[in-house]
């Protein structure tokens, strides 16, 4: 049991664990094959990344509101993006859109070294507190993900968890040659899940993986 200063009791019960096992099975049946990712989904208490009122929905394969007009991504989407990233232990990963921090926790369970950026101060502060209480320690930044994190570049992998109308030159530059960027690209209601593999300083190989729906990647920061 974890105890929050807000007096919220962060319990993880056998019932939650059972629900997570079923969720992992469901993701497997939907085509997620990477066992390390399924183990992470089975381990991470997703209900502790959501507002109290949504706890009973935490282990449905659905996205949910997390306040500040944002959502915690659907578990299938988290698993799908993580599978595309093809993480090896020790990979240096830049994540744009910390949100609840759930995806961050998945990356950390895969033993990546995670640099995560959130543009909304409220979410940045909340995710930081929550992840640390659960024992997850990424590098947190409050800022505009379009700019990346130049001082820690290059990254082995870059993950965007908001709908990106385009990929900024900064992010392309901050990816290692041989590295992969995963992002839902598009400005409409749905976006195309895309991987960009950097093959030289100026060339990328792009592959599409079908339609998804994310909240938009916005410019600048929100106080
Ligand atoms: N990975 C998150 C999903 C969050 S939704 C999770 O598992 O909960 C997308 C998040 O991206 C939102 O929190 C939103 O505020 C953030 N975001 C949008 N544009 C951004 C930008 N330019 N830089 C950093 N974060 C951004």
PDB file of C-alpha atoms and ligand atoms in Angstrom:
ATOM      1  CA  UNK A   1       0.000   0.000   0.000  1.00  0.00           C
ATOM      2  CA  UNK A   2       1.242   3.498  -0.889  1.00  0.00           C
ATOM      3  CA  UNK A   3       0.117   6.587   1.016  1.00  0.00           C
ATOM      4  CA  UNK A   4      -0.319   9.927  -0.770  1.00  0.00           C
ATOM      5  CA  UNK A   5      -0.007  13.240   1.058  1.00  0.00           C
ATOM      6  CA  UNK A   6      -3.482  14.019  -0.343  1.00  0.00           C
ATOM      7  CA  UNK A   7      -4.688  11.191   1.990  1.00  0.00           C
ATOM      8  CA  UNK A   8      -5.720   9.201  -1.078  1.00  0.00           C
ATOM      9  CA  UNK A   9      -4.940   5.595  -0.255  1.00  0.00           C
ATOM     10  CA  UNK A  10      -3.166   4.013  -3.179  1.00  0.00           C
ATOM     11  CA  UNK A  11      -4.140   0.407  -2.845  1.00  0.00           C
ATOM     12  CA  UNK A  12      -3.274  -2.375  -5.225  1.00  0.00           C
ATOM     13  CA  UNK A  13      -5.420  -5.402  -4.427  1.00  0.00           C
ATOM     14  CA  UNK A  14      -5.642  -8.975  -5.721  1.00  0.00           C
ATOM     15  CA  UNK A  15      -8.712  -7.868  -7.613  1.00  0.00           C
ATOM     16  CA  UNK A  16      -6.696  -5.213  -9.447  1.00  0.00           C
ATOM     17  CA  UNK A  17      -3.977  -7.749 -10.191  1.00  0.00           C
ATOM     18  CA  UNK A  18      -6.522 -10.200 -11.570  1.00  0.00           C
ATOM     19  CA  UNK A  19      -8.027  -7.512 -13.784  1.00  0.00           C
ATOM     20  CA  UNK A  20      -4.557  -6.653 -15.088  1.00  0.00           C
ATOM     21  CA  UNK A  21      -3.872 -10.272 -15.952  1.00  0.00           C
ATOM     22  CA  UNK A  22      -7.069 -10.286 -18.011  1.00  0.00           C
ATOM     23  CA  UNK A  23      -6.120  -7.009 -19.675  1.00  0.00           C
ATOM     24  CA  UNK A  24      -2.710  -8.402 -20.677  1.00  0.00           C
ATOM     25  CA  UNK A  25      -4.454 -11.488 -22.129  1.00  0.00           C
ATOM     26  CA  UNK A  26      -6.804  -9.268 -24.086  1.00  0.00           C
ATOM     27  CA  UNK A  27      -3.917  -7.242 -25.536  1.00  0.00           C
ATOM     28  CA  UNK A  28      -2.218 -10.484 -26.547  1.00  0.00           C
ATOM     29  CA  UNK A  29      -5.389 -11.595 -28.341  1.00  0.00           C
ATOM     30  CA  UNK A  30      -5.424  -8.206 -30.129  1.00  0.00           C
ATOM     31  CA  UNK A  31      -1.928  -8.875 -31.518  1.00  0.00           C
ATOM     32  CA  UNK A  32       0.571  -7.620 -28.933  1.00  0.00           C
ATOM     33  CA  UNK A  33       3.246 -10.323 -28.833  1.00  0.00           C
ATOM     34  CA  UNK A  34       6.132  -8.774 -26.918  1.00  0.00           C
ATOM     35  CA  UNK A  35       6.017 -10.616 -23.587  1.00  0.00           C
ATOM     36  CA  UNK A  36       8.096  -7.983 -21.772  1.00  0.00           C
ATOM     37  CA  UNK A  37       5.468  -5.374 -22.647  1.00  0.00           C
ATOM     38  CA  UNK A  38       2.633  -7.676 -21.564  1.00  0.00           C
ATOM     39  CA  UNK A  39       4.479  -8.283 -18.274  1.00  0.00           C
ATOM     40  CA  UNK A  40       4.770  -4.517 -17.744  1.00  0.00           C
ATOM     41  CA  UNK A  41       1.021  -4.067 -18.360  1.00  0.00           C
ATOM     42  CA  UNK A  42       0.371  -6.886 -15.896  1.00  0.00           C
ATOM     43  CA  UNK A  43       2.605  -5.251 -13.306  1.00  0.00           C
ATOM     44  CA  UNK A  44       1.780  -1.515 -13.434  1.00  0.00           C
ATOM     45  CA  UNK A  45      -1.213  -0.397 -11.319  1.00  0.00           C
ATOM     46  CA  UNK A  46      -2.967   1.649 -14.043  1.00  0.00           C
ATOM     47  CA  UNK A  47      -5.802   2.541 -11.653  1.00  0.00           C
ATOM     48  CA  UNK A  48      -3.314   4.636  -9.652  1.00  0.00           C
ATOM     49  CA  UNK A  49      -2.734   6.824 -12.732  1.00  0.00           C
ATOM     50  CA  UNK A  50      -6.416   7.784 -12.943  1.00  0.00           C
ATOM     51  CA  UNK A  51      -8.794   9.950 -10.974  1.00  0.00           C
ATOM     52  CA  UNK A  52     -10.530   8.084  -8.156  1.00  0.00           C
ATOM     53  CA  UNK A  53     -13.906   8.124  -9.954  1.00  0.00           C
ATOM     54  CA  UNK A  54     -12.530   6.194 -12.926  1.00  0.00           C
ATOM     55  CA  UNK A  55     -10.790   3.456 -10.996  1.00  0.00           C
ATOM     56  CA  UNK A  56     -13.337   0.811 -11.905  1.00  0.00           C
ATOM     57  CA  UNK A  57     -12.621   1.440 -15.597  1.00  0.00           C
ATOM     58  CA  UNK A  58      -8.852   1.278 -15.249  1.00  0.00           C
ATOM     59  CA  UNK A  59      -8.480  -2.209 -16.674  1.00  0.00           C
ATOM     60  CA  UNK A  60     -10.828  -1.860 -19.594  1.00  0.00           C
ATOM     61  CA  UNK A  61      -8.973  -1.432 -22.857  1.00  0.00           C
ATOM     62  CA  UNK A  62     -10.101   2.192 -23.201  1.00  0.00           C
ATOM     63  CA  UNK A  63      -8.707   5.722 -23.003  1.00  0.00           C
ATOM     64  CA  UNK A  64      -9.916   7.920 -20.107  1.00  0.00           C
ATOM     65  CA  UNK A  65      -9.933  11.547 -19.044  1.00  0.00           C
ATOM     66  CA  UNK A  66      -7.156  12.521 -16.646  1.00  0.00           C
ATOM     67  CA  UNK A  67      -8.139  16.186 -16.188  1.00  0.00           C
ATOM     68  CA  UNK A  68      -6.723  19.288 -17.876  1.00  0.00           C
ATOM     69  CA  UNK A  69      -8.599  18.195 -21.010  1.00  0.00           C
ATOM     70  CA  UNK A  70      -6.273  15.241 -21.553  1.00  0.00           C
ATOM     71  CA  UNK A  71      -6.532  11.470 -21.622  1.00  0.00           C
ATOM     72  CA  UNK A  72      -4.608   8.433 -20.478  1.00  0.00           C
ATOM     73  CA  UNK A  73      -4.059   6.449 -23.678  1.00  0.00           C
ATOM     74  CA  UNK A  74      -5.841   3.153 -24.287  1.00  0.00           C
ATOM     75  CA  UNK A  75      -3.697   0.223 -23.050  1.00  0.00           C
ATOM     76  CA  UNK A  76      -3.690  -1.312 -26.538  1.00  0.00           C
ATOM     77  CA  UNK A  77      -2.340   1.955 -27.972  1.00  0.00           C
ATOM     78  CA  UNK A  78       0.346   2.171 -25.264  1.00  0.00           C
ATOM     79  CA  UNK A  79       1.387  -1.424 -25.961  1.00  0.00           C
ATOM     80  CA  UNK A  80       1.282  -0.897 -29.744  1.00  0.00           C
ATOM     81  CA  UNK A  81       3.468   2.219 -29.659  1.00  0.00           C
ATOM     82  CA  UNK A  82       5.869   0.545 -27.250  1.00  0.00           C
ATOM     83  CA  UNK A  83       6.135  -2.506 -29.507  1.00  0.00           C
ATOM     84  CA  UNK A  84       7.003  -0.259 -32.465  1.00  0.00           C
ATOM     85  CA  UNK A  85       9.750   1.418 -30.400  1.00  0.00           C
ATOM     86  CA  UNK A  86      11.446  -1.993 -30.026  1.00  0.00           C
ATOM     87  CA  UNK A  87      13.139  -1.028 -26.745  1.00  0.00           C
ATOM     88  CA  UNK A  88      16.384  -2.656 -25.632  1.00  0.00           C
ATOM     89  CA  UNK A  89      17.437  -2.283 -21.995  1.00  0.00           C
ATOM     90  CA  UNK A  90      19.443   0.923 -21.598  1.00  0.00           C
ATOM     91  CA  UNK A  91      17.893   2.687 -24.603  1.00  0.00           C
ATOM     92  CA  UNK A  92      17.712   6.438 -24.124  1.00  0.00           C
ATOM     93  CA  UNK A  93      14.116   7.382 -24.908  1.00  0.00           C
ATOM     94  CA  UNK A  94      12.587  10.836 -25.321  1.00  0.00           C
ATOM     95  CA  UNK A  95       8.847  10.797 -24.619  1.00  0.00           C
ATOM     96  CA  UNK A  96       6.675  13.753 -25.660  1.00  0.00           C
ATOM     97  CA  UNK A  97       3.441  14.040 -23.642  1.00  0.00           C
ATOM     98  CA  UNK A  98       3.934  12.660 -20.127  1.00  0.00           C
ATOM     99  CA  UNK A  99       0.204  12.976 -19.390  1.00  0.00           C
ATOM    100  CA  UNK A 100      -0.616  10.569 -16.556  1.00  0.00           C
ATOM    101  CA  UNK A 101       2.845   9.019 -16.709  1.00  0.00           C
ATOM    102  CA  UNK A 102       1.456   5.544 -17.427  1.00  0.00           C
ATOM    103  CA  UNK A 103       3.313   5.158 -20.726  1.00  0.00           C
ATOM    104  CA  UNK A 104       6.436   6.449 -18.974  1.00  0.00           C
ATOM    105  CA  UNK A 105       6.119   3.640 -16.420  1.00  0.00           C
ATOM    106  CA  UNK A 106       5.839   1.064 -19.225  1.00  0.00           C
ATOM    107  CA  UNK A 107       9.065   2.367 -20.805  1.00  0.00           C
ATOM    108  CA  UNK A 108      10.831   2.243 -17.438  1.00  0.00           C
ATOM    109  CA  UNK A 109       9.676  -1.347 -16.874  1.00  0.00           C
ATOM    110  CA  UNK A 110      11.457  -2.161 -20.162  1.00  0.00           C
ATOM    111  CA  UNK A 111      14.606  -0.729 -18.567  1.00  0.00           C
ATOM    112  CA  UNK A 112      14.807   2.292 -20.844  1.00  0.00           C
ATOM    113  CA  UNK A 113      16.306   5.520 -19.579  1.00  0.00           C
ATOM    114  CA  UNK A 114      13.396   7.933 -20.055  1.00  0.00           C
ATOM    115  CA  UNK A 115      13.357  11.692 -20.674  1.00  0.00           C
ATOM    116  CA  UNK A 116       9.726  12.797 -20.621  1.00  0.00           C
ATOM    117  CA  UNK A 117       8.293  16.215 -21.538  1.00  0.00           C
ATOM    118  CA  UNK A 118       4.855  17.637 -20.693  1.00  0.00           C
ATOM    119  CA  UNK A 119       3.586  21.082 -21.765  1.00  0.00           C
ATOM    120  CA  UNK A 120       0.869  21.416 -19.091  1.00  0.00           C
ATOM    121  CA  UNK A 121       2.247  22.357 -15.707  1.00  0.00           C
ATOM    122  CA  UNK A 122      -0.571  20.729 -13.749  1.00  0.00           C
ATOM    123  CA  UNK A 123      -0.051  17.367 -15.434  1.00  0.00           C
ATOM    124  CA  UNK A 124       3.725  17.616 -15.238  1.00  0.00           C
ATOM    125  CA  UNK A 125       3.549  18.156 -11.460  1.00  0.00           C
ATOM    126  CA  UNK A 126       0.939  15.453 -10.893  1.00  0.00           C
ATOM    127  CA  UNK A 127       2.726  12.807 -12.979  1.00  0.00           C
ATOM    128  CA  UNK A 128       6.033  13.602 -11.297  1.00  0.00           C
ATOM    129  CA  UNK A 129       4.567  13.105  -7.832  1.00  0.00           C
ATOM    130  CA  UNK A 130       2.626   9.985  -8.762  1.00  0.00           C
ATOM    131  CA  UNK A 131       5.446   8.221 -10.620  1.00  0.00           C
ATOM    132  CA  UNK A 132       7.925   8.856  -7.829  1.00  0.00           C
ATOM    133  CA  UNK A 133       5.482   7.515  -5.243  1.00  0.00           C
ATOM    134  CA  UNK A 134       5.251   4.349  -7.304  1.00  0.00           C
ATOM    135  CA  UNK A 135       9.042   4.109  -7.529  1.00  0.00           C
ATOM    136  CA  UNK A 136       9.452   5.268 -11.143  1.00  0.00           C
ATOM    137  CA  UNK A 137      12.211   7.782 -11.829  1.00  0.00           C
ATOM    138  CA  UNK A 138      12.358   9.203 -15.347  1.00  0.00           C
ATOM    139  CA  UNK A 139      13.889  12.611 -16.100  1.00  0.00           C
ATOM    140  CA  UNK A 140      10.943  15.033 -16.052  1.00  0.00           C
ATOM    141  CA  UNK A 141      10.716  18.240 -18.081  1.00  0.00           C
ATOM    142  CA  UNK A 142       8.057  20.904 -18.292  1.00  0.00           C
ATOM    143  CA  UNK A 143       8.287  22.345 -21.784  1.00  0.00           C
ATOM    144  CA  UNK A 144       7.308  22.204 -25.436  1.00  0.00           C
ATOM    145  CA  UNK A 145       7.972  18.796 -26.944  1.00  0.00           C
ATOM    146  CA  UNK A 146       8.320  20.234 -30.461  1.00  0.00           C
ATOM    147  CA  UNK A 147      11.726  21.456 -29.313  1.00  0.00           C
ATOM    148  CA  UNK A 148      12.824  18.110 -27.890  1.00  0.00           C
ATOM    149  CA  UNK A 149      15.636  18.107 -25.342  1.00  0.00           C
ATOM    150  CA  UNK A 150      18.732  19.195 -27.173  1.00  0.00           C
ATOM    151  CA  UNK A 151      21.063  19.037 -24.161  1.00  0.00           C
ATOM    152  CA  UNK A 152      20.487  15.267 -23.766  1.00  0.00           C
ATOM    153  CA  UNK A 153      20.420  14.348 -27.476  1.00  0.00           C
ATOM    154  CA  UNK A 154      20.940  12.105 -29.327  1.00  0.00           C
ATOM    155  CA  UNK A 155      18.193   9.660 -28.349  1.00  0.00           C
ATOM    156  CA  UNK A 156      17.944   6.009 -29.390  1.00  0.00           C
ATOM    157  CA  UNK A 157      14.173   6.328 -29.591  1.00  0.00           C
ATOM    158  CA  UNK A 158      11.610   9.138 -29.615  1.00  0.00           C
ATOM    159  CA  UNK A 159       7.945   8.568 -28.751  1.00  0.00           C
ATOM    160  CA  UNK A 160       5.181  11.126 -29.313  1.00  0.00           C
ATOM    161  CA  UNK A 161       1.955  10.355 -27.451  1.00  0.00           C
ATOM    162  CA  UNK A 162      -0.107  13.246 -28.873  1.00  0.00           C
ATOM    163  CA  UNK A 163      -1.362  13.778 -32.446  1.00  0.00           C
ATOM    164  CA  UNK A 164       1.514  15.436 -34.281  1.00  0.00           C
ATOM    165  CA  UNK A 165       0.565  17.497 -37.355  1.00  0.00           C
ATOM    166  CA  UNK A 166       4.207  17.095 -38.437  1.00  0.00           C
ATOM    167  CA  UNK A 167       7.562  16.054 -36.950  1.00  0.00           C
ATOM    168  CA  UNK A 168       9.732  19.045 -36.080  1.00  0.00           C
ATOM    169  CA  UNK A 169      13.289  19.363 -37.410  1.00  0.00           C
ATOM    170  CA  UNK A 170      14.511  19.524 -33.803  1.00  0.00           C
ATOM    171  CA  UNK A 171      13.094  16.061 -33.038  1.00  0.00           C
ATOM    172  CA  UNK A 172      14.520  14.652 -36.269  1.00  0.00           C
ATOM    173  CA  UNK A 173      17.927  16.058 -35.432  1.00  0.00           C
ATOM    174  CA  UNK A 174      17.867  14.719 -31.870  1.00  0.00           C
ATOM    175  CA  UNK A 175      17.301  11.120 -33.030  1.00  0.00           C
ATOM    176  CA  UNK A 176      20.407   8.936 -33.294  1.00  0.00           C
ATOM    177  CA  UNK A 177      21.278   7.540 -36.735  1.00  0.00           C
ATOM    178  CA  UNK A 178      19.751   4.060 -36.681  1.00  0.00           C
ATOM    179  CA  UNK A 179      17.178   5.257 -34.133  1.00  0.00           C
ATOM    180  CA  UNK A 180      13.386   5.098 -34.403  1.00  0.00           C
ATOM    181  CA  UNK A 181      10.739   7.753 -33.823  1.00  0.00           C
ATOM    182  CA  UNK A 182       7.139   6.612 -33.256  1.00  0.00           C
ATOM    183  CA  UNK A 183       4.265   9.085 -33.601  1.00  0.00           C
ATOM    184  CA  UNK A 184       0.611   9.357 -34.599  1.00  0.00           C
ATOM    185  CA  UNK A 185       0.855  11.832 -37.484  1.00  0.00           C
ATOM    186  CA  UNK A 186      -2.042  13.955 -38.710  1.00  0.00           C
ATOM    187  CA  UNK A 187      -4.115  16.999 -37.870  1.00  0.00           C
ATOM    188  CA  UNK A 188      -7.621  15.536 -38.264  1.00  0.00           C
ATOM    189  CA  UNK A 189      -9.812  13.373 -35.999  1.00  0.00           C
ATOM    190  CA  UNK A 190      -7.634  10.352 -36.701  1.00  0.00           C
ATOM    191  CA  UNK A 191      -3.915  10.057 -37.247  1.00  0.00           C
ATOM    192  CA  UNK A 192      -1.695   7.479 -38.881  1.00  0.00           C
ATOM    193  CA  UNK A 193       0.642   5.631 -36.521  1.00  0.00           C
ATOM    194  CA  UNK A 194       4.035   6.091 -38.124  1.00  0.00           C
ATOM    195  CA  UNK A 195       7.624   5.019 -37.561  1.00  0.00           C
ATOM    196  CA  UNK A 196      10.545   7.051 -38.889  1.00  0.00           C
ATOM    197  CA  UNK A 197      13.884   5.266 -38.888  1.00  0.00           C
ATOM    198  CA  UNK A 198      16.821   7.630 -39.267  1.00  0.00           C
ATOM    199  CA  UNK A 199      19.180   6.132 -41.843  1.00  0.00           C
ATOM    200  CA  UNK A 200      21.478   9.134 -42.298  1.00  0.00           C
ATOM    201  CA  UNK A 201      21.726  12.708 -41.032  1.00  0.00           C
ATOM    202  CA  UNK A 202      19.067  13.737 -43.576  1.00  0.00           C
ATOM    203  CA  UNK A 203      17.209  10.545 -44.587  1.00  0.00           C
ATOM    204  CA  UNK A 204      14.358   8.736 -42.868  1.00  0.00           C
ATOM    205  CA  UNK A 205      12.479   5.571 -43.775  1.00  0.00           C
ATOM    206  CA  UNK A 206       8.797   6.003 -43.016  1.00  0.00           C
ATOM    207  CA  UNK A 207       6.343   3.149 -42.355  1.00  0.00           C
ATOM    208  CA  UNK A 208       2.612   3.461 -41.582  1.00  0.00           C
ATOM    209  CA  UNK A 209       0.673   1.315 -39.118  1.00  0.00           C
ATOM    210  CA  UNK A 210      -2.983   2.312 -39.395  1.00  0.00           C
ATOM    211  CA  UNK A 211      -5.346   4.811 -37.831  1.00  0.00           C
ATOM    212  CA  UNK A 212      -5.424   5.916 -34.200  1.00  0.00           C
ATOM    213  CA  UNK A 213      -6.965   8.848 -32.349  1.00  0.00           C
ATOM    214  CA  UNK A 214      -4.999  11.082 -29.969  1.00  0.00           C
ATOM    215  CA  UNK A 215      -5.406  14.504 -28.349  1.00  0.00           C
ATOM    216  CA  UNK A 216      -3.467  17.129 -30.332  1.00  0.00           C
ATOM    217  CA  UNK A 217       0.207  17.970 -29.894  1.00  0.00           C
ATOM    218  CA  UNK A 218       0.054  21.707 -29.144  1.00  0.00           C
ATOM    219  CA  UNK A 219       2.655  24.454 -29.366  1.00  0.00           C
ATOM    220  CA  UNK A 220       4.225  26.183 -26.367  1.00  0.00           C
ATOM    221  CA  UNK A 221       3.609  25.572 -22.679  1.00  0.00           C
ATOM    222  CA  UNK A 222       0.481  25.942 -20.489  1.00  0.00           C
ATOM    223  CA  UNK A 223       0.936  27.356 -17.002  1.00  0.00           C
TER     224      UNK A 223
HETATM  225  N1  LIG B   1       1.297   9.135 -22.579  1.00  0.00           N
HETATM  226  C1  LIG B   1       0.175   9.702 -21.880  1.00  0.00           C
HETATM  227  C2  LIG B   1      -0.874  10.176 -22.851  1.00  0.00           C
HETATM  228  C3  LIG B   1      -1.130  11.586 -22.627  1.00  0.00           C
HETATM  229  S1  LIG B   1      -2.192  12.423 -23.749  1.00  0.00           S
HETATM  230  C4  LIG B   1      -0.377   8.745 -20.871  1.00  0.00           C
HETATM  231  O1  LIG B   1      -0.026   7.558 -20.910  1.00  0.00           O
HETATM  232  O2  LIG B   1      -1.153   9.158 -20.005  1.00  0.00           O
HETATM  233  C5  LIG B   1      -1.024  13.498 -24.538  1.00  0.00           C
HETATM  234  C6  LIG B   1      -0.263  14.449 -23.652  1.00  0.00           C
HETATM  235  O3  LIG B   1       0.601  15.225 -24.494  1.00  0.00           O
HETATM  236  C7  LIG B   1      -1.112  15.457 -22.881  1.00  0.00           C
HETATM  237  O4  LIG B   1      -0.797  15.384 -21.529  1.00  0.00           O
HETATM  238  C8  LIG B   1      -0.714  16.795 -23.481  1.00  0.00           C
HETATM  239  O5  LIG B   1      -0.756  17.870 -22.552  1.00  0.00           O
HETATM  240  C9  LIG B   1       0.687  16.519 -23.954  1.00  0.00           C
HETATM  241  N2  LIG B   1       1.192  17.409 -25.011  1.00  0.00           N
HETATM  242  C10 LIG B   1       0.528  17.929 -26.070  1.00  0.00           C
HETATM  243  N3  LIG B   1       1.348  18.703 -26.813  1.00  0.00           N
HETATM  244  C11 LIG B   1       2.584  18.672 -26.208  1.00  0.00           C
HETATM  245  C12 LIG B   1       3.841  19.290 -26.482  1.00  0.00           C
HETATM  246  N4  LIG B   1       4.023  20.099 -27.522  1.00  0.00           N
HETATM  247  N5  LIG B   1       4.859  19.031 -25.644  1.00  0.00           N
HETATM  248  C13 LIG B   1       4.714  18.207 -24.560  1.00  0.00           C
HETATM  249  N6  LIG B   1       3.539  17.603 -24.250  1.00  0.00           N
HETATM  250  C14 LIG B   1       2.485  17.834 -25.064  1.00  0.00           C
END
